[in-house]
Amino acid sequence: MIERAKERFLAFRIGQTAAALPLSLVREVVASPALIPVPGSRTYVAGITLHGGVAVPAYDLQRFDRLWPDAGGSGSKPGSEASHLIVCNWGEALIGLLGSGIDLLEDPEKASDGDAVGATLCNEYLSGYMRRGGEAVAVFNAAALFPSLGVPDLEMPVAREDGGEEDPSGR
Amino acid sequence: MAAEAVERIIDPAQETDFEENPETGEATDGRNRFPIFDLHEAAGETSGASCVYLLLGCAGRRAVIRVDSAEAIRDVPPSEIAPLPAFIFAEPKRLFRGVFADEQGPRLLLDESALP
């Protein structure tokens, strides 16, 4: 299912679900990030944190209902108690994913089709599955996942404050 | 929010002529009538038990915001304010325009011009 078995991945957990991202996307992992909720933001945006002077949204994938086709509607899952924020480079933007159990996934075994049986994640957002020990690890396809979260495609410029305002202080 | 946008902080316990009318969504101070905006309500939350009101005067109109508490903080240079990514919002209209680091952690900057 995954062709690039030699690629390195960052493994993490979304609740009990084992997942991974290509390490090339990951800029940094922040422990216990200071998040502030933003009224009016999407339901799966847990909040915003500042990272090097940049506002980084923290996405709680447990709240992203389209990722969990068997779990019911939006907000059916409780908010994540994730301990870390995985900060990803995505074009001009920084995207944070909440996760726990952060670990480097080196030389993972390629999964067979049978490994994904019982998996709860929507395949639309996955590149496939890897195996680590006896466990199947879902590998996210960022090009499918991030735009579904509302993040602009890589080809599109990130909208600036109020569609072009240079000074967010408004002064 | 920018301090210059706030004309007055109203403590209803101290200013007894200030009254909120939940049915009309307005407040009066005996002479004037103001529309009230509740950030808790906008966020789908329940309002706190205690509150103060911020009387705003901006863009040629006056309005009142109901908040849990208010305090003056340090001057924040514009360079310290990071714009919020537009893509995190569910609707094009948004109430906050930036975030900056404060002693307690990140603090959002209200966009008073976005209030209805």
Short mmCIF file of N, CA, C and O in Angstrom, two decimals, chain A residues 34 36-42 45 48 50 53-55 57 59 93 95 149-152 158-162 167-171, chain B residues 4 39 42-43 76-78 81-91 94-101 105-109 111:
data_model
loop_
_atom_site.label_atom_id
_atom_site.label_comp_id
_atom_site.label_asym_id
_atom_site.label_seq_id
_atom_site.Cartn_x
_atom_site.Cartn_y
_atom_site.Cartn_z
N ALA A 34 0.82 25.99 24.52
CA ALA A 34 -0.17 26.91 25.11
C ALA A 34 -1.17 27.29 24.03
O ALA A 34 -0.85 28.04 23.11
N ILE A 36 -4.92 28.76 22.75
CA ILE A 36 -6.06 29.60 23.10
C ILE A 36 -7.16 29.33 22.07
O ILE A 36 -6.92 29.40 20.86
N PRO A 37 -8.35 28.96 22.55
CA PRO A 37 -9.47 28.71 21.61
C PRO A 37 -9.85 30.00 20.89
O PRO A 37 -9.76 31.09 21.45
N VAL A 38 -10.27 29.85 19.65
CA VAL A 38 -10.68 31.01 18.85
C VAL A 38 -12.16 30.90 18.53
O VAL A 38 -12.56 30.04 17.74
N PRO A 39 -13.00 31.75 19.13
CA PRO A 39 -14.43 31.71 18.81
C PRO A 39 -14.66 31.92 17.32
O PRO A 39 -14.02 32.77 16.70
N GLY A 40 -15.54 31.12 16.76
CA GLY A 40 -15.85 31.25 15.34
C GLY A 40 -14.99 30.39 14.45
O GLY A 40 -15.21 30.34 13.24
N SER A 41 -14.02 29.71 15.04
CA SER A 41 -13.18 28.84 14.21
C SER A 41 -13.87 27.51 13.98
O SER A 41 -14.87 27.18 14.62
N ARG A 42 -13.34 26.75 13.05
CA ARG A 42 -13.93 25.44 12.73
C ARG A 42 -13.93 24.56 13.98
O ARG A 42 -13.04 24.69 14.83
N VAL A 45 -10.73 22.91 15.08
CA VAL A 45 -9.56 23.73 15.45
C VAL A 45 -9.61 23.90 16.97
O VAL A 45 -10.48 24.57 17.51
N ILE A 48 -5.22 28.19 18.91
CA ILE A 48 -4.07 28.78 18.22
C ILE A 48 -2.92 28.84 19.21
O ILE A 48 -3.13 29.08 20.39
N LEU A 50 1.30 30.37 19.47
CA LEU A 50 2.33 31.17 18.79
C LEU A 50 3.61 30.36 18.71
O LEU A 50 4.06 29.78 19.70
N GLY A 53 6.60 33.63 16.63
CA GLY A 53 5.89 34.82 16.18
C GLY A 53 4.82 34.57 15.14
O GLY A 53 4.20 35.51 14.65
N VAL A 54 4.60 33.31 14.81
CA VAL A 54 3.58 32.95 13.82
C VAL A 54 2.42 32.24 14.53
O VAL A 54 2.65 31.42 15.42
N ALA A 55 1.21 32.59 14.13
CA ALA A 55 0.03 31.93 14.69
C ALA A 55 -0.14 30.56 14.03
O ALA A 55 -0.31 30.48 12.82
N PRO A 57 -2.38 27.18 13.89
CA PRO A 57 -3.61 26.52 14.33
C PRO A 57 -3.34 25.09 14.76
O PRO A 57 -2.52 24.40 14.15
N TYR A 59 -4.97 21.57 15.08
CA TYR A 59 -6.11 20.77 14.62
C TYR A 59 -6.23 19.52 15.48
O TYR A 59 -5.27 18.78 15.66
N ALA A 93 2.17 28.29 5.10
CA ALA A 93 1.49 28.15 6.39
C ALA A 93 2.18 27.12 7.27
O ALA A 93 2.91 26.24 6.80
N ILE A 95 0.97 24.31 10.03
CA ILE A 95 -0.24 23.58 10.45
C ILE A 95 0.13 22.69 11.62
O ILE A 95 1.11 21.93 11.55
N LEU A 149 -9.29 20.13 5.70
CA LEU A 149 -9.40 20.87 6.97
C LEU A 149 -9.63 22.36 6.73
O LEU A 149 -9.78 23.13 7.67
N GLY A 150 -9.63 22.75 5.46
CA GLY A 150 -9.80 24.16 5.13
C GLY A 150 -8.51 24.87 4.82
O GLY A 150 -8.51 26.05 4.46
N VAL A 151 -7.40 24.17 4.95
CA VAL A 151 -6.09 24.76 4.66
C VAL A 151 -5.95 24.91 3.13
O VAL A 151 -6.30 23.97 2.41
N PRO A 152 -5.48 26.06 2.66
CA PRO A 152 -5.35 26.23 1.21
C PRO A 152 -4.41 25.19 0.60
O PRO A 152 -3.45 24.75 1.25
N VAL A 158 -1.70 31.70 0.71
CA VAL A 158 -2.46 31.77 1.95
C VAL A 158 -3.06 33.15 2.09
O VAL A 158 -2.37 34.15 1.94
N ALA A 159 -4.37 33.20 2.34
CA ALA A 159 -5.03 34.50 2.47
C ALA A 159 -4.46 35.26 3.66
O ALA A 159 -4.26 34.71 4.73
N ARG A 160 -4.19 36.51 3.43
CA ARG A 160 -3.68 37.33 4.52
C ARG A 160 -4.84 37.87 5.33
O ARG A 160 -5.99 37.75 4.96
N GLU A 161 -4.48 38.49 6.43
CA GLU A 161 -5.47 39.08 7.32
C GLU A 161 -6.42 39.97 6.54
O GLU A 161 -6.01 40.87 5.82
N ASP A 162 -7.72 39.70 6.68
CA ASP A 162 -8.76 40.49 6.02
C ASP A 162 -8.51 40.65 4.53
O ASP A 162 -8.69 41.72 3.95
N ASP A 167 -1.29 45.00 8.42
CA ASP A 167 -1.05 45.20 9.83
C ASP A 167 -2.23 44.67 10.63
O ASP A 167 -3.27 45.30 10.71
N PRO A 168 -2.10 43.49 11.25
CA PRO A 168 -3.22 42.93 11.98
C PRO A 168 -3.60 43.74 13.21
O PRO A 168 -4.66 43.54 13.76
N SER A 169 -2.73 44.63 13.65
CA SER A 169 -3.08 45.45 14.80
C SER A 169 -4.09 46.51 14.42
O SER A 169 -4.75 47.11 15.26
N GLY A 170 -4.20 46.76 13.11
CA GLY A 170 -5.16 47.73 12.63
C GLY A 170 -4.74 49.15 12.90
O GLY A 170 -5.54 50.08 12.81
N ARG A 171 -3.47 49.36 13.24
CA ARG A 171 -3.02 50.71 13.56
C ARG A 171 -2.46 51.42 12.35
O ARG A 171 -2.05 50.79 11.42
N GLU B 4 -7.94 52.25 22.79
CA GLU B 4 -8.55 53.49 22.31
C GLU B 4 -9.97 53.29 21.77
O GLU B 4 -10.71 54.25 21.59
N LEU B 39 -19.74 37.88 23.58
CA LEU B 39 -18.76 37.00 22.93
C LEU B 39 -19.00 35.54 23.29
O LEU B 39 -18.73 34.65 22.49
N ALA B 42 -21.61 34.35 20.97
CA ALA B 42 -21.06 34.20 19.62
C ALA B 42 -20.25 32.92 19.49
O ALA B 42 -20.17 32.33 18.42
N ALA B 43 -19.64 32.50 20.59
CA ALA B 43 -18.82 31.29 20.57
C ALA B 43 -19.63 30.05 20.90
O ALA B 43 -19.08 28.95 20.96
N VAL B 76 1.23 46.89 23.06
CA VAL B 76 1.71 45.79 22.21
C VAL B 76 2.08 46.36 20.84
O VAL B 76 1.20 46.85 20.12
N PRO B 77 3.36 46.34 20.50
CA PRO B 77 3.74 46.84 19.17
C PRO B 77 3.08 46.01 18.07
O PRO B 77 2.92 44.79 18.22
N PRO B 78 2.69 46.64 16.98
CA PRO B 78 2.07 45.91 15.87
C PRO B 78 2.92 44.73 15.40
O PRO B 78 2.38 43.71 14.98
N ILE B 81 2.11 41.33 16.86
CA ILE B 81 0.79 40.74 16.65
C ILE B 81 0.82 39.88 15.39
O ILE B 81 1.08 40.37 14.29
N ALA B 82 0.57 38.60 15.58
CA ALA B 82 0.55 37.67 14.44
C ALA B 82 -0.87 37.58 13.90
O ALA B 82 -1.82 37.39 14.67
N PRO B 83 -1.04 37.73 12.59
CA PRO B 83 -2.39 37.58 12.03
C PRO B 83 -2.87 36.15 12.17
O PRO B 83 -2.09 35.20 12.09
N LEU B 84 -4.17 36.01 12.37
CA LEU B 84 -4.75 34.67 12.43
C LEU B 84 -4.97 34.16 11.01
O LEU B 84 -5.44 34.91 10.15
N PRO B 85 -4.65 32.91 10.75
CA PRO B 85 -4.92 32.38 9.41
C PRO B 85 -6.42 32.41 9.11
O PRO B 85 -7.23 31.96 9.92
N ALA B 86 -6.75 32.96 7.98
CA ALA B 86 -8.18 33.07 7.62
C ALA B 86 -8.83 31.70 7.50
O ALA B 86 -10.03 31.56 7.75
N PHE B 87 -8.04 30.70 7.15
CA PHE B 87 -8.63 29.39 6.85
C PHE B 87 -9.10 28.62 8.09
O PHE B 87 -9.72 27.57 7.96
N ILE B 88 -8.82 29.13 9.29
CA ILE B 88 -9.31 28.40 10.48
C ILE B 88 -10.75 28.74 10.79
O ILE B 88 -11.38 28.05 11.57
N PHE B 89 -11.28 29.77 10.14
CA PHE B 89 -12.62 30.22 10.47
C PHE B 89 -13.68 29.53 9.61
O PHE B 89 -13.47 29.30 8.42
N ALA B 90 -14.81 29.27 10.26
CA ALA B 90 -15.89 28.60 9.56
C ALA B 90 -16.63 29.55 8.63
O ALA B 90 -17.19 29.14 7.62
N GLU B 91 -16.65 30.83 8.98
CA GLU B 91 -17.36 31.83 8.19
C GLU B 91 -16.38 32.93 7.78
O GLU B 91 -15.39 33.17 8.48
N ARG B 94 -15.15 37.28 10.83
CA ARG B 94 -14.53 36.77 12.05
C ARG B 94 -14.31 37.90 13.03
O ARG B 94 -14.15 39.05 12.64
N LEU B 95 -14.31 37.53 14.29
CA LEU B 95 -14.29 38.53 15.34
C LEU B 95 -12.89 38.89 15.82
O LEU B 95 -12.72 39.87 16.50
N PHE B 96 -11.93 38.06 15.46
CA PHE B 96 -10.56 38.28 15.96
C PHE B 96 -9.62 38.42 14.78
O PHE B 96 -9.75 37.74 13.77
N ARG B 97 -8.67 39.33 14.94
CA ARG B 97 -7.79 39.61 13.81
C ARG B 97 -6.34 39.24 14.06
O ARG B 97 -5.53 39.30 13.14
N GLY B 98 -5.99 38.89 15.28
CA GLY B 98 -4.60 38.56 15.53
C GLY B 98 -4.42 37.93 16.90
O GLY B 98 -5.38 37.76 17.66
N VAL B 99 -3.17 37.58 17.18
CA VAL B 99 -2.83 36.98 18.46
C VAL B 99 -1.44 37.47 18.83
O VAL B 99 -0.59 37.68 17.96
N PHE B 100 -1.23 37.67 20.12
CA PHE B 100 0.10 38.07 20.58
C PHE B 100 0.41 37.37 21.90
O PHE B 100 -0.49 36.87 22.58
N ALA B 101 1.67 37.36 22.25
CA ALA B 101 2.09 36.69 23.48
C ALA B 101 1.92 37.64 24.65
O ALA B 101 2.37 38.78 24.61
N GLY B 105 0.15 33.73 28.36
CA GLY B 105 0.11 32.90 27.18
C GLY B 105 -0.42 33.69 26.00
O GLY B 105 -0.49 34.92 26.05
N PRO B 106 -0.84 33.01 24.93
CA PRO B 106 -1.36 33.74 23.76
C PRO B 106 -2.64 34.49 24.12
O PRO B 106 -3.46 34.00 24.89
N ARG B 107 -2.79 35.67 23.55
CA ARG B 107 -4.00 36.47 23.78
C ARG B 107 -4.53 36.93 22.43
O ARG B 107 -3.78 37.45 21.60
N LEU B 108 -5.83 36.73 22.23
CA LEU B 108 -6.45 37.12 20.96
C LEU B 108 -6.73 38.61 20.93
O LEU B 108 -7.02 39.22 21.96
N LEU B 109 -6.68 39.17 19.74
CA LEU B 109 -6.99 40.58 19.53
C LEU B 109 -8.33 40.68 18.83
O LEU B 109 -8.49 40.20 17.70
N ASP B 111 -11.38 42.20 16.81
CA ASP B 111 -11.54 43.15 15.71
C ASP B 111 -12.88 43.87 15.94
O ASP B 111 -13.93 43.36 15.55
#
